[in-house]
Amino acid sequence: MDNATTTQAPVSTRTKKVTFRIWRQDAPDQPGRFDEFELECRPGANVVSCLMEIQRNPVTKDGRKVAPVVWDAACLEEVCGSCAMNINGRVRMACSALIDRLVGDGEAVIELKPMSKFPVTRDLSVNRDRMFDALKRVKAWINIDGTHDLGPGPRQSAEDHGVMYKLSTCITCGSCLEACPQVTIDNEFMGAAAISQARLFNMNPTGKMNAEERVRGLMGPGGIQDCGKAQNCVKVCPKEIPLTTSIAVMNRQVTKQIIKDIFFNQDHEKKASGGPG
């Protein structure tokens, strides 16, 4: 992974010529290739606005008319998480990736590729089902008893509320999985996002009733034990969620559950054999 520095180039006040080298793939089972497009980018332009311009006039740098580029986008303000892609070798949100800060002054090339840890559906668009399957596995929701008024809920401390708010800003973009060396396109490791969401719902006063189920969801193949502590996830998260802290907290909860299981099983075996207790 390209761990680009966080130093950003100043935003330019004039247009600049940029070549976009974009990955094209017609279907999941088809081979891929690169097409190059040349644009005069306006000051303040981002990657998504440039993709929109290419979509309106999909003519390559060498003059070929091609199919419009396909990518995912919705909110255009770094909230939906759908426009994550590899930009110049680093996973970023295309809506907040400003051209001026990617290339600085002068003519430059920007390379766009789909995230490599998810199956490609077409061009820059990927299938994120593995993320939602992981959220289902850890039961990342709060069960409610009907929709009738239950009165005020349990009190939360200001400290817990602050932590939970930060965890709740996850946009399921997949950046943490893309940057993680433990995640591959064909393995089962759930990644940091689902682990952090398990922490969020286990902190919720109502969600604590199902805390053990979430902890058990983190155990087994593809669970939290597959984390290699590379800490790439926390470096690329667009919402700056403390993912490594969440992993540490949930590791502790899993360890406690394992110890409880060991002693519970021992006690159960003693009673079954007629021993003390």
Short mmCIF file of C-alpha atoms in Angstrom, two decimals:
data_model
loop_
_atom_site.label_atom_id
_atom_site.label_comp_id
_atom_site.label_asym_id
_atom_site.label_seq_id
_atom_site.Cartn_x
_atom_site.Cartn_y
_atom_site.Cartn_z
CA MET A 1 0.00 0.00 0.00
CA ASP A 2 1.16 3.50 -0.80
CA ASN A 3 1.30 5.32 2.54
CA ALA A 4 1.16 8.79 1.06
CA THR A 5 2.12 11.66 3.32
CA THR A 6 -0.63 13.80 4.75
CA THR A 7 1.05 16.98 3.48
CA GLN A 8 -1.34 18.55 0.96
CA ALA A 9 -0.48 20.70 -1.99
CA PRO A 10 -2.10 24.17 -2.00
CA VAL A 11 -5.29 24.61 -3.98
CA SER A 12 -4.54 26.19 -7.35
CA THR A 13 -6.42 29.18 -8.75
CA ARG A 14 -6.03 28.25 -12.42
CA THR A 15 -7.05 25.37 -14.66
CA LYS A 16 -4.62 22.54 -15.27
CA LYS A 17 -4.33 19.74 -17.80
CA VAL A 18 -4.65 16.31 -16.19
CA THR A 19 -4.54 12.86 -17.73
CA PHE A 20 -6.85 10.34 -16.04
CA ARG A 21 -5.72 6.74 -16.37
CA ILE A 22 -8.86 4.77 -15.52
CA TRP A 23 -9.33 1.04 -15.06
CA ARG A 24 -12.00 -0.39 -17.36
CA GLN A 25 -13.63 -3.79 -16.92
CA ASP A 26 -16.85 -4.66 -18.71
CA ALA A 27 -17.97 -7.45 -16.36
CA PRO A 28 -16.70 -9.37 -13.29
CA ASP A 29 -15.45 -12.24 -15.43
CA GLN A 30 -13.89 -10.08 -18.16
CA PRO A 31 -10.23 -8.96 -18.38
CA GLY A 32 -9.46 -5.36 -17.52
CA ARG A 33 -7.50 -2.59 -19.18
CA PHE A 34 -6.70 1.12 -18.78
CA ASP A 35 -8.18 3.97 -20.81
CA GLU A 36 -6.67 7.46 -20.69
CA PHE A 37 -8.69 10.68 -20.77
CA GLU A 38 -7.36 14.23 -20.82
CA LEU A 39 -9.19 17.08 -19.09
CA GLU A 40 -8.72 20.73 -18.30
CA CYS A 41 -9.61 20.68 -14.60
CA ARG A 42 -11.11 23.77 -13.00
CA PRO A 43 -9.85 25.07 -9.64
CA GLY A 44 -11.45 23.15 -6.77
CA ALA A 45 -12.47 20.20 -8.95
CA ASN A 46 -12.61 16.80 -7.31
CA VAL A 47 -12.28 13.32 -8.81
CA VAL A 48 -16.05 12.77 -9.00
CA SER A 49 -16.66 16.01 -10.92
CA CYS A 50 -13.96 14.98 -13.39
CA LEU A 51 -15.53 11.53 -13.78
CA MET A 52 -18.85 13.23 -14.50
CA GLU A 53 -17.22 15.30 -17.23
CA ILE A 54 -15.64 12.18 -18.74
CA GLN A 55 -19.04 10.45 -18.56
CA ARG A 56 -20.63 13.25 -20.59
CA ASN A 57 -17.98 12.97 -23.29
CA PRO A 58 -16.22 9.58 -23.08
CA VAL A 59 -13.50 10.16 -25.67
CA THR A 60 -10.03 8.86 -24.84
CA LYS A 61 -6.80 10.77 -25.13
CA ASP A 62 -6.13 9.09 -28.49
CA GLY A 63 -9.54 10.05 -29.86
CA ARG A 64 -11.54 6.82 -29.36
CA LYS A 65 -15.23 7.00 -28.38
CA VAL A 66 -15.74 4.49 -25.56
CA ALA A 67 -18.49 3.51 -23.13
CA PRO A 68 -18.98 5.94 -20.22
CA VAL A 69 -17.02 5.09 -17.07
CA VAL A 70 -19.01 3.37 -14.31
CA TRP A 71 -18.40 4.22 -10.66
CA ASP A 72 -20.39 4.42 -7.42
CA ALA A 73 -21.46 7.74 -5.90
CA ALA A 74 -24.48 9.16 -4.09
CA CYS A 75 -24.07 11.97 -1.56
CA LEU A 76 -20.97 13.73 -2.97
CA GLU A 77 -20.10 14.94 0.54
CA GLU A 78 -18.25 12.02 2.16
CA VAL A 79 -21.29 10.60 3.93
CA CYS A 80 -22.54 7.65 1.85
CA GLY A 81 -19.15 5.92 1.49
CA SER A 82 -19.88 4.59 -2.00
CA CYS A 83 -17.21 6.46 -4.00
CA ALA A 84 -14.16 4.90 -2.32
CA MET A 85 -11.54 3.85 -4.87
CA ASN A 86 -7.78 3.64 -5.31
CA ILE A 87 -6.52 7.04 -6.43
CA ASN A 88 -2.83 7.16 -7.30
CA GLY A 89 -2.28 3.93 -5.38
CA ARG A 90 -4.05 4.96 -2.17
CA VAL A 91 -7.64 4.32 -1.16
CA ARG A 92 -9.55 7.59 -0.89
CA MET A 93 -13.05 9.03 -1.20
CA ALA A 94 -13.38 10.37 -4.74
CA CYS A 95 -15.77 13.13 -3.67
CA SER A 96 -13.27 14.70 -1.26
CA ALA A 97 -10.14 14.05 -3.34
CA LEU A 98 -9.32 17.48 -4.80
CA ILE A 99 -7.36 17.47 -8.04
CA ASP A 100 -5.17 20.39 -6.94
CA ARG A 101 -4.05 18.53 -3.84
CA LEU A 102 -3.44 15.29 -5.74
CA VAL A 103 -1.17 16.68 -8.44
CA GLY A 104 -0.02 20.18 -7.44
CA ASP A 105 1.11 22.41 -10.31
CA GLY A 106 1.85 21.37 -13.88
CA GLU A 107 0.64 18.54 -16.10
CA ALA A 108 0.04 15.31 -14.21
CA VAL A 109 -1.47 11.84 -14.36
CA ILE A 110 -4.10 10.55 -11.94
CA GLU A 111 -4.67 6.80 -11.89
CA LEU A 112 -8.06 5.47 -10.80
CA LYS A 113 -8.57 1.80 -9.94
CA PRO A 114 -11.35 -0.07 -8.12
CA MET A 115 -10.70 -1.36 -4.62
CA SER A 116 -8.88 -4.68 -4.89
CA LYS A 117 -10.41 -6.43 -1.85
CA PHE A 118 -13.91 -6.49 -3.35
CA PRO A 119 -15.23 -8.13 -6.55
CA VAL A 120 -15.45 -5.68 -9.44
CA THR A 121 -18.91 -5.31 -10.94
CA ARG A 122 -17.81 -2.91 -13.70
CA ASP A 123 -14.98 -0.38 -14.11
CA LEU A 124 -14.58 1.38 -10.73
CA SER A 125 -17.73 -0.09 -9.17
CA VAL A 126 -17.34 -2.96 -6.66
CA ASN A 127 -19.57 -5.35 -4.72
CA ARG A 128 -19.39 -4.63 -0.96
CA ASP A 129 -21.51 -7.60 0.16
CA ARG A 130 -18.71 -8.92 2.38
CA MET A 131 -19.00 -5.83 4.58
CA PHE A 132 -22.74 -6.21 5.07
CA ASP A 133 -22.38 -9.94 5.69
CA ALA A 134 -19.88 -9.10 8.45
CA LEU A 135 -22.32 -6.61 10.01
CA LYS A 136 -24.99 -9.32 10.01
CA ARG A 137 -22.55 -11.72 11.66
CA VAL A 138 -21.90 -9.37 14.60
CA LYS A 139 -25.58 -8.32 14.79
CA ALA A 140 -24.80 -4.64 14.29
CA TRP A 141 -28.22 -3.38 15.24
CA ILE A 142 -30.43 -2.82 18.31
CA ASN A 143 -33.39 -5.14 18.79
CA ILE A 144 -36.58 -3.32 19.72
CA ASP A 145 -39.69 -4.69 21.44
CA GLY A 146 -42.32 -3.40 19.06
CA THR A 147 -42.78 0.24 18.13
CA HIS A 148 -44.86 1.37 21.11
CA ASP A 149 -43.57 4.04 23.49
CA LEU A 150 -41.33 2.45 26.12
CA GLY A 151 -40.58 5.69 27.90
CA PRO A 152 -37.14 7.21 28.39
CA GLY A 153 -34.20 4.89 27.78
CA PRO A 154 -31.26 4.23 30.11
CA ARG A 155 -28.96 7.15 30.82
CA GLN A 156 -25.62 7.42 29.07
CA SER A 157 -22.55 9.17 30.35
CA ALA A 158 -21.23 12.08 28.29
CA GLU A 159 -17.95 10.20 27.86
CA ASP A 160 -19.63 7.07 26.46
CA HIS A 161 -21.88 9.19 24.26
CA GLY A 162 -18.85 10.93 22.76
CA VAL A 163 -17.16 7.63 21.97
CA MET A 164 -20.33 6.12 20.52
CA TYR A 165 -20.95 9.14 18.31
CA LYS A 166 -17.51 8.82 16.76
CA LEU A 167 -18.00 5.09 16.16
CA SER A 168 -21.41 5.76 14.62
CA THR A 169 -19.90 7.91 11.84
CA CYS A 170 -18.71 4.80 9.95
CA ILE A 171 -19.92 5.06 6.33
CA THR A 172 -19.13 1.44 5.31
CA CYS A 173 -16.86 2.73 2.55
CA GLY A 174 -14.48 -0.24 2.71
CA SER A 175 -11.30 1.84 2.99
CA CYS A 176 -10.19 -0.01 6.12
CA LEU A 177 -10.56 -3.39 4.39
CA GLU A 178 -8.76 -2.16 1.29
CA ALA A 179 -5.75 -0.98 3.31
CA CYS A 180 -5.61 -4.08 5.53
CA PRO A 181 -2.93 -6.63 4.55
CA GLN A 182 -4.91 -9.37 6.31
CA VAL A 183 -7.90 -8.93 4.00
CA THR A 184 -7.80 -10.62 0.60
CA ILE A 185 -10.53 -10.90 -1.98
CA ASP A 186 -10.96 -14.62 -1.26
CA ASN A 187 -10.63 -14.86 2.53
CA GLU A 188 -13.23 -14.45 5.28
CA PHE A 189 -11.62 -11.85 7.57
CA MET A 190 -14.37 -9.39 8.50
CA GLY A 191 -12.06 -6.37 8.88
CA ALA A 192 -12.03 -3.40 11.22
CA ALA A 193 -15.39 -1.83 10.33
CA ALA A 194 -17.52 -4.71 11.64
CA ILE A 195 -15.36 -5.07 14.76
CA SER A 196 -15.80 -1.38 15.54
CA GLN A 197 -19.56 -1.59 14.99
CA ALA A 198 -19.76 -4.50 17.42
CA ARG A 199 -18.11 -2.23 19.98
CA LEU A 200 -20.59 0.55 19.22
CA PHE A 201 -23.68 -1.60 19.79
CA ASN A 202 -22.18 -3.30 22.84
CA MET A 203 -21.76 0.15 24.40
CA ASN A 204 -25.41 1.02 23.80
CA PRO A 205 -27.42 0.59 27.03
CA THR A 206 -30.09 -1.42 25.19
CA GLY A 207 -27.60 -3.20 22.95
CA LYS A 208 -25.75 -4.58 25.98
CA MET A 209 -28.51 -7.18 26.33
CA ASN A 210 -27.16 -8.89 23.21
CA ALA A 211 -23.47 -8.17 23.86
CA GLU A 212 -22.50 -11.83 24.18
CA GLU A 213 -24.00 -12.63 20.77
CA ARG A 214 -21.89 -9.92 19.15
CA VAL A 215 -18.75 -11.10 20.94
CA ARG A 216 -19.38 -14.64 19.73
CA GLY A 217 -19.86 -13.25 16.23
CA LEU A 218 -16.27 -11.99 16.41
CA MET A 219 -15.00 -15.48 17.26
CA GLY A 220 -14.34 -18.27 14.79
CA PRO A 221 -12.96 -18.28 11.23
CA GLY A 222 -12.54 -14.81 9.78
CA GLY A 223 -13.03 -13.23 13.19
CA ILE A 224 -11.05 -10.79 15.26
CA GLN A 225 -8.17 -13.23 15.81
CA ASP A 226 -7.21 -12.82 12.13
CA CYS A 227 -6.24 -9.17 12.72
CA GLY A 228 -2.48 -8.70 12.30
CA LYS A 229 -2.38 -5.29 14.05
CA ALA A 230 -0.92 -3.56 10.97
CA GLN A 231 -2.88 -0.39 11.88
CA ASN A 232 -3.33 0.63 8.24
CA CYS A 233 -7.09 0.83 8.79
CA VAL A 234 -6.92 3.75 11.19
CA LYS A 235 -4.61 5.66 8.83
CA VAL A 236 -7.00 5.60 5.87
CA CYS A 237 -10.39 5.93 7.60
CA PRO A 238 -12.01 9.09 6.15
CA LYS A 239 -13.92 9.63 9.40
CA GLU A 240 -10.84 9.15 11.61
CA ILE A 241 -12.61 6.49 13.68
CA PRO A 242 -10.29 4.96 16.35
CA LEU A 243 -10.44 1.53 14.74
CA THR A 244 -7.36 0.13 16.47
CA THR A 245 -8.82 1.09 19.84
CA SER A 246 -12.04 -0.71 18.91
CA ILE A 247 -10.08 -3.80 17.95
CA ALA A 248 -8.24 -3.75 21.29
CA VAL A 249 -11.49 -3.29 23.26
CA MET A 250 -13.26 -6.12 21.44
CA ASN A 251 -10.20 -8.38 21.73
CA ARG A 252 -10.49 -7.92 25.48
CA GLN A 253 -14.18 -8.81 25.42
CA VAL A 254 -13.52 -11.92 23.33
CA THR A 255 -10.78 -13.03 25.73
CA LYS A 256 -13.12 -12.61 28.71
CA GLN A 257 -15.78 -14.65 26.93
CA ILE A 258 -13.29 -17.45 26.20
CA ILE A 259 -12.24 -17.57 29.86
CA LYS A 260 -15.88 -17.64 30.98
CA ASP A 261 -16.56 -20.49 28.56
CA ILE A 262 -13.60 -22.49 29.88
CA PHE A 263 -14.69 -22.21 33.50
CA PHE A 264 -18.37 -22.72 32.70
CA ASN A 265 -17.58 -25.90 30.78
CA GLN A 266 -15.38 -27.18 33.61
CA ASP A 267 -18.14 -26.53 36.14
CA HIS A 268 -20.70 -28.21 33.87
CA GLU A 269 -18.47 -31.29 33.46
CA LYS A 270 -18.01 -31.59 37.23
CA LYS A 271 -21.75 -31.51 37.83
CA ALA A 272 -22.37 -34.02 35.07
CA SER A 273 -19.83 -36.45 36.58
CA GLY A 274 -21.17 -36.01 40.15
CA GLY A 275 -18.05 -34.19 41.36
CA PRO A 276 -17.82 -31.34 43.85
CA GLY A 277 -20.08 -28.39 43.24
#
